[in-house]
């Protein structure tokens, strides 16, 4: 996305390999009581070529730490991901094991500094468990209410 805060993550063949040592480091951090969870962010963890590794990792995190939350940022939107779950078991495993999905590409002209957890007003903060249960998108935080000063 133009003006992305992480342009170094754009190259699908770049970055560092997430190996056993990196996993060991992640789990040693998650072992700490004061760590409430983990967030997956960009590049895009839901990039099709990354889904198999991410699916395995989120399942392992949820199995080892069932009380810790998993948040995931993606440029995809909820409405395009949900139909894909029938054909993509890795995506299904990811969605079924995360707690909060922050969806949508960052759009510079919609950027607002006052938004919580996202950078532009087109992005949503979705309560995944409730959304799957109700079979419709349920927001975890509604930034429109936040911006209007309502209690959230």
XYZ file of N, CA and C in Angstrom:
456
model
N 0.845 -1.178 0.000
C 0.000 0.000 0.000
C 0.885 1.234 0.000
N 0.505 2.231 -0.765
C 1.285 3.461 -0.833
C 1.409 4.069 0.564
N 2.614 4.469 0.913
C 2.943 5.050 2.217
C 2.846 4.025 3.349
N 2.984 2.768 3.021
C 2.988 1.702 4.027
C 4.105 1.955 5.036
N 3.844 1.620 6.278
C 4.873 1.804 7.299
C 5.939 0.716 7.254
N 5.699 -0.347 6.508
C 6.637 -1.463 6.430
C 7.004 -1.823 4.990
N 7.478 -0.886 4.175
C 7.759 -1.237 2.775
C 8.831 -2.310 2.613
N 9.664 -2.479 3.610
C 10.703 -3.512 3.539
C 10.099 -4.917 3.480
N 8.841 -5.049 3.862
C 8.186 -6.362 3.901
C 7.460 -6.710 2.605
N 7.512 -5.863 1.616
C 6.736 -6.076 0.396
C 7.233 -7.218 -0.479
N 8.535 -7.431 -0.520
C 9.113 -8.417 -1.422
C 8.840 -9.829 -0.883
N 7.995 -10.614 -1.591
C 7.667 -11.961 -1.110
C 8.885 -12.874 -0.986
N 9.945 -12.596 -1.722
C 11.132 -13.443 -1.627
C 12.193 -12.819 -0.724
N 11.849 -11.729 -0.061
C 12.786 -11.076 0.860
C 12.518 -11.512 2.292
N 13.117 -10.813 3.210
C 12.873 -11.076 4.627
C 13.753 -12.163 5.192
N 13.433 -12.561 6.404
C 14.183 -13.595 7.100
C 13.338 -14.859 7.205
N 13.984 -15.975 7.129
C 13.310 -17.260 7.260
C 12.814 -17.430 8.691
N 11.556 -17.825 8.848
C 11.024 -18.118 10.169
C 11.370 -19.570 10.462
N 12.490 -19.757 11.159
C 12.994 -21.102 11.423
C 12.713 -21.519 12.861
N 13.243 -22.667 13.249
C 13.013 -23.187 14.605
C 13.536 -22.229 15.670
N 14.643 -21.583 15.391
C 15.209 -20.629 16.358
C 14.256 -19.445 16.557
N 13.682 -18.948 15.481
C 12.725 -17.838 15.575
C 11.471 -18.280 16.323
N 11.012 -19.497 16.061
C 9.831 -20.018 16.751
C 10.119 -20.168 18.246
N 11.292 -20.670 18.573
C 11.695 -20.824 19.969
C 11.708 -19.457 20.673
N 12.207 -18.456 19.984
C 12.223 -17.101 20.551
C 10.797 -16.585 20.772
N 9.920 -16.786 19.798
C 8.525 -16.358 19.928
C 7.865 -17.039 21.123
N 8.030 -18.350 21.246
C 7.392 -19.080 22.334
C 7.987 -18.723 23.694
N 9.265 -18.397 23.743
C 9.856 -17.987 25.029
C 9.268 -16.649 25.477
N 8.910 -15.808 24.535
C 8.259 -14.541 24.877
C 6.814 -14.802 25.301
N 6.115 -15.656 24.559
C 4.726 -15.969 24.894
C 4.599 -16.708 26.232
N 5.661 -17.340 26.692
C 5.656 -18.015 27.994
C 5.469 -17.041 29.158
N 5.791 -15.798 28.946
C 5.702 -14.801 30.014
C 4.241 -14.452 30.297
N 3.882 -14.430 31.568
C 2.498 -14.161 31.975
C 1.994 -12.800 31.510
N 2.873 -11.815 31.468
C 2.448 -10.461 31.127
C 2.280 -10.233 29.620
N 2.604 -11.212 28.813
C 2.389 -11.120 27.362
C 0.994 -11.664 27.076
N 0.122 -10.815 26.528
C -1.278 -11.212 26.338
C -1.537 -11.923 25.014
N -0.590 -11.858 24.089
C -0.815 -12.532 22.819
C 0.219 -12.155 21.783
N -0.125 -12.423 20.547
C 0.776 -12.172 19.431
C -0.008 -11.529 18.292
N 0.664 -10.676 17.542
C 0.066 -10.023 16.376
C 0.889 -10.363 15.141
N 0.206 -10.805 14.105
C 0.841 -11.060 12.815
C 0.545 -9.869 11.915
N 1.611 -9.310 11.328
C 1.417 -8.153 10.455
C 2.317 -8.277 9.239
N 2.427 -7.196 8.478
C 2.991 -7.244 7.151
C 4.489 -7.224 7.028
N 4.758 -7.580 5.809
C 3.986 -8.002 4.647
C 2.603 -8.446 5.047
N 2.026 -9.295 4.290
C 0.676 -9.737 4.595
C 0.689 -11.207 4.990
N 0.353 -11.515 6.253
C 0.364 -12.912 6.686
C -0.637 -13.790 5.929
N -1.619 -13.163 5.270
C -2.598 -13.946 4.524
C -2.291 -14.003 3.028
N -1.116 -13.553 2.656
C -0.630 -13.724 1.295
C -0.677 -15.223 1.016
N -1.289 -15.650 -0.083
C -1.499 -17.091 -0.312
C -0.266 -17.967 -0.107
N 0.894 -17.484 -0.506
C 2.108 -18.286 -0.363
C 2.575 -18.403 1.085
N 2.035 -17.593 1.977
C 2.421 -17.630 3.393
C 1.445 -18.418 4.251
N 0.300 -18.730 3.721
C -0.786 -19.285 4.540
C -0.462 -20.611 5.193
N 0.261 -21.487 4.532
C 0.553 -22.791 5.121
C 1.383 -22.638 6.398
N 2.413 -21.821 6.339
C 3.278 -21.605 7.503
C 2.524 -20.872 8.605
N 1.754 -19.864 8.237
C 0.995 -19.090 9.228
C -0.073 -19.975 9.877
N -0.735 -20.802 9.089
C -1.765 -21.701 9.636
C -1.161 -22.624 10.690
N -0.042 -23.207 10.394
C 0.629 -24.098 11.336
C 1.019 -23.343 12.604
N 1.528 -22.151 12.433
C 1.987 -21.362 13.579
C 0.824 -20.909 14.462
N -0.261 -20.399 13.866
C -1.374 -19.940 14.706
C -2.019 -21.118 15.445
N -2.084 -22.282 14.807
C -2.628 -23.457 15.489
C -1.742 -23.849 16.672
N -0.442 -23.814 16.469
C 0.481 -24.164 17.542
C 0.424 -23.147 18.686
N 0.345 -21.869 18.346
C 0.223 -20.833 19.378
C -1.065 -21.042 20.163
N -2.179 -21.255 19.478
C -3.470 -21.422 20.154
C -3.492 -22.688 21.005
N -2.852 -23.755 20.526
C -2.784 -24.989 21.312
C -1.959 -24.807 22.591
N -0.818 -24.146 22.459
C 0.076 -23.959 23.615
C -0.416 -22.878 24.561
N -1.057 -21.869 24.012
C -1.453 -20.699 24.805
C -2.917 -20.345 24.514
N -3.846 -21.183 24.932
C -5.253 -20.962 24.581
C -5.843 -19.659 25.131
N -5.239 -19.099 26.160
C -5.763 -17.866 26.742
C -5.110 -16.600 26.194
N -4.171 -16.758 25.294
C -3.523 -15.600 24.670
C -4.261 -15.275 23.373
N -4.307 -14.002 23.040
C -5.020 -13.584 21.833
C -4.086 -13.548 20.629
N -4.669 -13.774 19.477
C -3.940 -13.684 18.211
C -4.647 -12.653 17.347
N -3.916 -11.605 17.000
C -4.410 -10.572 16.098
C -3.669 -10.730 14.778
N -4.348 -10.399 13.686
C -3.747 -10.541 12.361
C -4.163 -9.367 11.476
N -3.167 -8.690 10.918
C -3.406 -7.627 9.944
C -3.350 -8.211 8.543
N -4.227 -7.737 7.660
C -4.199 -8.169 6.266
C -4.733 -7.065 5.364
N -4.255 -7.045 4.150
C -4.789 -6.127 3.144
C -6.067 -6.652 2.510
N -6.341 -7.941 2.690
C -7.592 -8.515 2.202
C -8.732 -8.029 3.091
N -9.957 -8.086 2.573
C -11.114 -7.716 3.394
C -11.892 -8.979 3.768
N -12.573 -8.889 4.878
C -13.342 -10.004 5.439
C -14.228 -10.661 4.387
N -14.938 -9.837 3.644
C -15.922 -10.346 2.676
C -15.283 -11.147 1.544
N -14.004 -10.929 1.256
C -13.352 -11.736 0.231
C -12.646 -12.954 0.828
N -12.329 -12.906 2.105
C -11.662 -14.043 2.745
C -12.624 -15.181 3.079
N -13.790 -14.848 3.601
C -14.717 -15.869 4.086
C -15.086 -16.885 2.992
N -15.431 -16.453 1.779
C -15.738 -17.460 0.737
C -14.543 -18.331 0.355
N -13.335 -17.819 0.531
C -12.134 -18.583 0.197
C -11.885 -19.735 1.162
N -12.452 -19.650 2.360
C -12.192 -20.670 3.385
C -12.644 -22.061 2.952
N -13.686 -22.147 2.113
C -14.172 -23.445 1.643
C -13.147 -24.156 0.769
N -12.316 -23.390 0.076
C -11.353 -23.960 -0.863
C -9.930 -23.977 -0.316
N -9.684 -23.258 0.772
C -8.323 -23.087 1.285
C -8.289 -23.457 2.767
N -7.880 -24.710 3.050
C -7.851 -25.185 4.432
C -6.873 -24.409 5.299
N -5.796 -23.919 4.712
C -4.849 -23.122 5.490
C -5.500 -21.821 5.948
N -6.201 -21.153 5.041
C -6.904 -19.933 5.418
C -7.962 -20.241 6.476
N -8.658 -21.338 6.303
C -9.680 -21.752 7.273
C -9.059 -21.953 8.658
N -7.905 -22.614 8.710
C -7.218 -22.824 9.983
C -6.779 -21.496 10.606
N -6.318 -20.586 9.781
C -5.902 -19.280 10.302
C -7.098 -18.552 10.896
N -8.146 -18.408 10.097
C -9.335 -17.661 10.547
C -9.926 -18.304 11.806
N -9.971 -19.615 11.856
C -10.550 -20.301 13.013
C -9.702 -20.202 14.282
N -8.456 -19.791 14.154
C -7.573 -19.725 15.319
C -7.172 -18.315 15.727
N -7.572 -17.311 14.968
C -7.245 -15.944 15.381
C -8.444 -15.333 16.097
N -8.171 -14.311 16.868
C -9.224 -13.649 17.642
C -9.686 -12.350 16.995
N -8.737 -11.605 16.443
C -9.055 -10.306 15.851
C -8.373 -10.208 14.495
N -9.150 -9.809 13.488
C -8.620 -9.570 12.152
C -8.755 -8.087 11.846
N -7.656 -7.474 11.465
C -7.659 -6.069 11.059
C -7.527 -6.083 9.546
N -8.621 -5.780 8.853
C -8.655 -6.008 7.407
C -8.579 -4.720 6.608
N -8.220 -4.871 5.346
C -8.209 -3.760 4.400
C -6.839 -3.136 4.230
N -6.591 -2.691 3.007
C -5.332 -2.019 2.704
C -5.320 -0.620 3.305
N -4.144 -0.178 3.682
C -3.979 1.201 4.111
C -4.189 2.097 2.899
N -5.062 3.102 3.048
C -5.339 4.060 1.971
C -4.974 5.447 2.489
N -3.957 6.022 1.898
C -3.411 7.287 2.390
C -4.464 8.383 2.496
N -5.328 8.528 1.500
C -6.323 9.607 1.534
C -7.379 9.399 2.618
N -7.447 8.192 3.181
C -8.384 7.892 4.267
C -7.681 7.786 5.626
N -6.406 8.163 5.653
C -5.624 8.051 6.884
C -6.098 9.053 7.934
N -6.198 8.566 9.151
C -6.568 9.396 10.298
C -5.723 8.961 11.488
N -5.073 9.908 12.123
C -4.228 9.578 13.268
C -5.026 9.112 14.478
N -6.286 9.485 14.573
C -7.083 9.162 15.756
C -7.606 7.730 15.771
N -7.464 7.007 14.681
C -7.976 5.639 14.626
C -7.196 4.731 15.564
N -7.890 3.795 16.161
C -7.232 2.803 17.005
C -6.794 1.612 16.162
N -5.538 1.250 16.251
C -4.943 0.034 15.695
C -4.842 -0.028 14.177
N -5.518 0.821 13.454
C -5.423 0.850 11.998
C -5.053 2.261 11.563
N -4.678 2.404 10.301
C -4.226 3.700 9.828
C -5.213 4.462 8.976
N -6.155 3.757 8.349
C -7.107 4.453 7.485
C -8.537 3.969 7.766
N -9.484 4.850 7.486
C -10.869 4.621 7.904
C -11.576 3.488 7.161
N -11.014 2.980 6.098
C -11.600 1.842 5.387
C -11.281 0.513 6.062
N -10.365 0.516 6.998
C -9.950 -0.722 7.649
C -10.870 -1.044 8.827
N -11.060 -2.325 9.070
C -11.952 -2.789 10.138
C -11.180 -3.598 11.168
N -11.672 -3.568 12.389
C -11.119 -4.368 13.477
C -12.216 -5.361 13.854
N -12.047 -6.596 13.426
C -13.121 -7.584 13.444
C -12.931 -8.607 14.559
N -13.992 -8.854 15.297
C -14.035 -9.924 16.288
C -14.317 -11.211 15.521
N -13.295 -12.001 15.295
C -13.416 -13.171 14.426
C -14.359 -14.219 15.007
N -14.210 -14.536 16.284
C -15.043 -15.585 16.891
C -16.527 -15.221 16.802
N -16.870 -13.996 17.172
C -18.277 -13.568 17.102
C -18.768 -13.521 15.664
N -17.921 -13.083 14.757
C -18.311 -13.000 13.346
C -18.601 -14.375 12.766
N -17.774 -15.347 13.096
C -18.015 -16.706 12.609
C -19.275 -17.290 13.244
N -19.461 -17.022 14.519
C -20.635 -17.526 15.236
C -21.933 -16.942 14.679
N -21.933 -15.643 14.384
C -23.137 -14.950 13.910
C -23.268 -14.970 12.389
N -22.226 -15.467 11.705
C -22.195 -15.530 10.253
C -22.348 -14.142 9.615
N -21.759 -13.140 10.275
C -21.689 -11.785 9.723
C -20.573 -11.046 10.435
N -20.049 -10.019 9.801
C -18.926 -9.277 10.359
C -19.357 -8.503 11.601
N -18.680 -8.796 12.726
C -18.909 -8.115 13.993
C -17.609 -7.395 14.355
N -17.693 -6.111 14.588
C -16.486 -5.348 14.896
C -16.071 -5.533 16.349
N -14.785 -5.664 16.548
C -14.196 -5.729 17.883
C -14.105 -4.309 18.448
N -13.684 -3.387 17.609
C -13.688 -1.955 17.917
C -14.267 -1.257 16.699
N -15.254 -0.415 16.914
C -15.844 0.367 15.829
C -15.216 1.753 15.863
N -14.277 1.995 14.968
C -13.571 3.275 14.952
C -14.486 4.446 14.641
N -15.606 4.195 13.954
C -16.546 5.295 13.703
C -17.123 5.794 15.013
N -17.484 4.888 15.909
C -17.970 5.282 17.229
C -16.873 5.980 18.018
N -15.662 5.444 17.906
C -14.522 6.036 18.589
C -14.321 7.482 18.149
N -14.369 7.715 16.849
C -14.153 9.056 16.314
C -15.277 10.014 16.724
N -16.479 9.464 16.872
C -17.622 10.298 17.256
C -17.688 10.503 18.761
N -16.787 9.894 19.507
C -16.731 10.091 20.946
C -17.637 9.205 21.748
N -18.255 8.204 21.132
C -19.120 7.289 21.865
C -18.263 6.321 22.675
N -18.829 5.797 23.752
C -18.161 4.750 24.506
C -18.112 3.502 23.638
N -16.968 2.853 23.644
C -16.845 1.606 22.862
C -16.403 0.481 23.761
